XYZ file of C-alpha atoms in Angstrom:
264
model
C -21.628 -12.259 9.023
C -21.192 -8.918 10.627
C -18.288 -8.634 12.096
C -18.395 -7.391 15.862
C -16.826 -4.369 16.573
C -15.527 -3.106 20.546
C -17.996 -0.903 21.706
C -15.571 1.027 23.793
C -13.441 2.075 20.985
C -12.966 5.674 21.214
C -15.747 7.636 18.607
C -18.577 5.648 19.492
C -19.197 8.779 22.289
C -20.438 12.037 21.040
C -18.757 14.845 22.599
C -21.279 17.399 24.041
C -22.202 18.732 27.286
C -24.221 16.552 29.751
C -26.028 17.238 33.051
C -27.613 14.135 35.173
C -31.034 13.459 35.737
C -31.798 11.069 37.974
C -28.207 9.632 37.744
C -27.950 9.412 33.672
C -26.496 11.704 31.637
C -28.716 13.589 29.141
C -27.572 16.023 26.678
C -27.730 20.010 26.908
C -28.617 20.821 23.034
C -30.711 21.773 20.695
C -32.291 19.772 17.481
C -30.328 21.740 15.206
C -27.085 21.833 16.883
C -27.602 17.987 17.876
C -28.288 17.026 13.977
C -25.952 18.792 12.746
C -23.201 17.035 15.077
C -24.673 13.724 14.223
C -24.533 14.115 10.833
C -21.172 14.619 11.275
C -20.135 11.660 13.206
C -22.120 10.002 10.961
C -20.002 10.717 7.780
C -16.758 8.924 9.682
C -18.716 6.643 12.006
C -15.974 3.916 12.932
C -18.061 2.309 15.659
C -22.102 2.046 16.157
C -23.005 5.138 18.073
C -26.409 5.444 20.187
C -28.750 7.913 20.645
C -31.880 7.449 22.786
C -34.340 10.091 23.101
C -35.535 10.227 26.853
C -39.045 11.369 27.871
C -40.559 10.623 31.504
C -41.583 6.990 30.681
C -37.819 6.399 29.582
C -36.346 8.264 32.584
C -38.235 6.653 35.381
C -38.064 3.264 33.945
C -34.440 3.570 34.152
C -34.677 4.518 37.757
C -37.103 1.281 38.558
C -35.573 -1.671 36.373
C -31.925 -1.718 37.124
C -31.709 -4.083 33.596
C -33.514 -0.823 31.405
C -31.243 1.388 34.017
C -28.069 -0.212 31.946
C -29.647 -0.484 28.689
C -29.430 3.600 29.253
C -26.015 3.642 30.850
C -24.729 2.052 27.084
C -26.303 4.431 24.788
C -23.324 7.442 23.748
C -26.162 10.212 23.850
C -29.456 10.597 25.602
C -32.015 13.789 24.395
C -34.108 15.181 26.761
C -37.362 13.666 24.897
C -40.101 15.524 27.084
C -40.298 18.915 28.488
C -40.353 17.827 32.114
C -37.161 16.481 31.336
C -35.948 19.656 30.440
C -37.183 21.415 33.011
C -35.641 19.027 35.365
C -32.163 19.482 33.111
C -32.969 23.293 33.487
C -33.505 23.608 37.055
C -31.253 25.924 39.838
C -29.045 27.208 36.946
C -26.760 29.543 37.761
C -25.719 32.777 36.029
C -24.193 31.574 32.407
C -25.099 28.325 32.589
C -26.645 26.901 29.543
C -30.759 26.510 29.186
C -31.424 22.650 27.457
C -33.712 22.748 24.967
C -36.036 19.168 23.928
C -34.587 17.539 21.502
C -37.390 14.830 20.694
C -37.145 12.043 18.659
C -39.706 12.953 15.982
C -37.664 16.780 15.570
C -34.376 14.708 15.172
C -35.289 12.784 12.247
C -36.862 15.612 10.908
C -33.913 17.699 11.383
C -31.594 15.130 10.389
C -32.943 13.804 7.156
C -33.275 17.457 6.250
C -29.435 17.958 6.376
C -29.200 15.332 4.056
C -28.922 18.739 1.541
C -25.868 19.821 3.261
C -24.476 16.683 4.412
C -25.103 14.643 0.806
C -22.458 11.780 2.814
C -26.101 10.493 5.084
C -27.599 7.150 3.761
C -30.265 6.564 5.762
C -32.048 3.207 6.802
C -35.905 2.716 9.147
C -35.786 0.150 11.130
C -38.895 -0.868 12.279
C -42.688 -0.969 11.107
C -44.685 -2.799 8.640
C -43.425 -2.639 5.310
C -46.921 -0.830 3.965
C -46.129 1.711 6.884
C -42.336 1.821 5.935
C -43.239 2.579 2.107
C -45.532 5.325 3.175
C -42.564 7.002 5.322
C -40.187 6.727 2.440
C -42.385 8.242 0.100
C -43.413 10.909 2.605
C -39.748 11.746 3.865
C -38.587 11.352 -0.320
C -41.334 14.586 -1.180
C -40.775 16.420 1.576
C -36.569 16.572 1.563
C -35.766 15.742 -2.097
C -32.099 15.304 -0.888
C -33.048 12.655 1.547
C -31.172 9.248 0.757
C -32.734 6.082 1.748
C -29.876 3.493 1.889
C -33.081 0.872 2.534
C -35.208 -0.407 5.020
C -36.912 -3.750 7.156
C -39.626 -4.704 9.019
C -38.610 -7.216 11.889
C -41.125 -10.259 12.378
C -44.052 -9.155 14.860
C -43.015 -12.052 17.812
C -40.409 -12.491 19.895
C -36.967 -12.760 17.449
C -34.908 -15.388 17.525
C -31.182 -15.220 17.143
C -31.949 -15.410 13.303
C -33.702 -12.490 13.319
C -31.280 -10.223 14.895
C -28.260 -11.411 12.487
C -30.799 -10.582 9.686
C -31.603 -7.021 11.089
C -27.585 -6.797 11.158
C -27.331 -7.667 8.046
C -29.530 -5.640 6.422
C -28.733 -2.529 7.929
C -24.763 -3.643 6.739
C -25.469 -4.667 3.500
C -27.302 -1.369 2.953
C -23.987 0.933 3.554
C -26.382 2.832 5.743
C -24.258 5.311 8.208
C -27.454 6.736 9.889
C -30.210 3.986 11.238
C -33.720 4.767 12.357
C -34.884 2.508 14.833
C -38.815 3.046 15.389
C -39.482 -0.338 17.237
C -41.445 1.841 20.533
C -39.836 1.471 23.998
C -38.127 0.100 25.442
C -37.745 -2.586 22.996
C -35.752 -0.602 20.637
C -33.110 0.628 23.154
C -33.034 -2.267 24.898
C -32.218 -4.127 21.105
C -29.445 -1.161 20.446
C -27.890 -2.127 23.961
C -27.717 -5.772 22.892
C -26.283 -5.562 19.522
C -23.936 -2.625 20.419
C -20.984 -4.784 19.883
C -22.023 -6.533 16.565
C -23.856 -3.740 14.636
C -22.339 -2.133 11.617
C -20.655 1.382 12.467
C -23.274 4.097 12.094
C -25.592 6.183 14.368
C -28.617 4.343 15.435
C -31.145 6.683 16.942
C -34.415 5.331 18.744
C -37.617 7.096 17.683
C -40.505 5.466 19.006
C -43.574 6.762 17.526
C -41.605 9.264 15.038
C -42.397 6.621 11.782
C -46.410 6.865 12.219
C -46.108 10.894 12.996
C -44.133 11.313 9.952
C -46.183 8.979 7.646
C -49.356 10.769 8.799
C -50.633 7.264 10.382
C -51.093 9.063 13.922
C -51.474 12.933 14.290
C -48.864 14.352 16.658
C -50.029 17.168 19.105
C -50.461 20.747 18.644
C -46.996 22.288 19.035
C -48.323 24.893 21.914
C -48.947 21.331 23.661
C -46.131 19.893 23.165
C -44.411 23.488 24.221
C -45.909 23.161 27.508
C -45.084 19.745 28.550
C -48.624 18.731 27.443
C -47.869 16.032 24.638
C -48.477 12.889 26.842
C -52.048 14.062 27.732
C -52.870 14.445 23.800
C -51.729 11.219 23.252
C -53.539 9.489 26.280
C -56.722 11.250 24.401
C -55.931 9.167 20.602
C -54.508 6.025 21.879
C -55.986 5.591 25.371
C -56.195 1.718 25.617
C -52.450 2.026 24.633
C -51.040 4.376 26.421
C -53.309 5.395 29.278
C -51.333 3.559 32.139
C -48.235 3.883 31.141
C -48.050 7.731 30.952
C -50.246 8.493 34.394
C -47.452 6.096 36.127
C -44.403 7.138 35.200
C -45.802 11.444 34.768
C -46.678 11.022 38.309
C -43.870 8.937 39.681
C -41.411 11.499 37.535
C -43.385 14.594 39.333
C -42.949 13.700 42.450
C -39.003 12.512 42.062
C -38.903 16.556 41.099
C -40.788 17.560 44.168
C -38.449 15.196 46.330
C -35.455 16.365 44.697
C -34.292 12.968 43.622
């Protein structure tokens, strides 16, 4: 059994600078300088330490369930997923004050398995997926970075988990000596499993993904970069996966607009 761990204990936060956006605190970084930090935390992780990466659907879900709202509050480090988060992160700053950059999910793991070459300490673990999807990753992230170290991997049941379920997830990622965990199960159901199991996971940084395992195994085709650039990545995936995804982003895109225009 895993044993729990406090998930106060000092170390579990990442020390970098913050500004609110609509009340929760989101990281001012970059993908290289936030990698690079995990990667070291990572190498002396004493406690599990999470990162969510926040676009608008996260953001304004947080605002409208209060339960999502303190699955946020519990995560050590939120990335401005989405450029109209970063604009919003970005806005009335003074002389000297710091510009955010996006630091999105799918860039993270990118950047992070990459410093597996200078950090050779990272064992990494996916979380999430069907196992012929989770091969293809492997294989994909294995060519690309030949550094990259894949402590293992699992593929949850597809239905609701029992209590089971979630001590074999646990166990998995412990018996795996994995210190850097890639949870791709979409949101919110992978922050809101992070949240959960904060106090019994094995110590190592959990980051939530979302669509970053079917980007990087080539299964979906991520937008152009100019796109993505300009705020513009929701609309191109609307356009592949509209049954999907349709609602979801014209909701919380327009609810998140107008919180800017009200100055919420």
């Amino acid at each position: 059994m895993t044993p729990p761990n406090d998930p106060d204990q000092p170390g579990g936060r990442i020390p970098c600078e913050t500004r609110k956006v609509f009340g929760f605190p989101v990281a001012v970084s970059s993908v290289e300088e936030m990698s690079r930090v995990l990667a070291e935390h990572a190498r002396e992780a004493q406690v599990p330490c999470l990162v969510a990466a926040a676009d608008v659907h996260v953001m304004t879900l947080g605002v409208h369930d209060p339960d999502y709202g303190a699955v946020l509050e519990k995560m050590d480090v939120v990335c401005p997923d989405g450029m109209p988060v970063v604009w919003k992160l970005n806005r009335g700053l003074s002389a000297g004050e710091r510009a955010a950059e996006r630091v999105s999910g799918p860039d993270l793991m990118e950047a992070l398995v990459r410093a597996n070459a200078a950090y050779p300490e990272l064992r990494h673990f996916l979380l999430g997926g069907d196992e012929e999807m989770l091969e293809v990753l492997a294989a994909v992230l294995k060519e690309k970075h030949p550094a990259f170290h894949l402590a293992g991997v699992y593929s949850p049941p597809f239905r609701s988990w029992t209590e089971e379920d979630r001590k074999a997830m646990r166990e998995a990622v412990a018996s795996s000596g994995a210190n850097v965990v890639w949870v791709g199960l979409g949101c919110p159901k992978q922050e809101r499993w992070m949240a959960e199991q904060k106090g019994l996971l094995p110590p190592a940084v959990y980051v939530g993904v979302g669509a970053a395992f079917a980007f990087h195994a080539g299964t979906v085709k991520r937008a152009p970069r100019w796109m993505q650039r300009n705020g513009l990545e929701w609309l191109y995936r609307i356009y592949r996966e509209p049954g999907r995804l349709l609602k979801r982003y014209v909701k919380h895109n327009s609810l998140f607009v107008w919180y800017l225009l009200t100055g919420r």
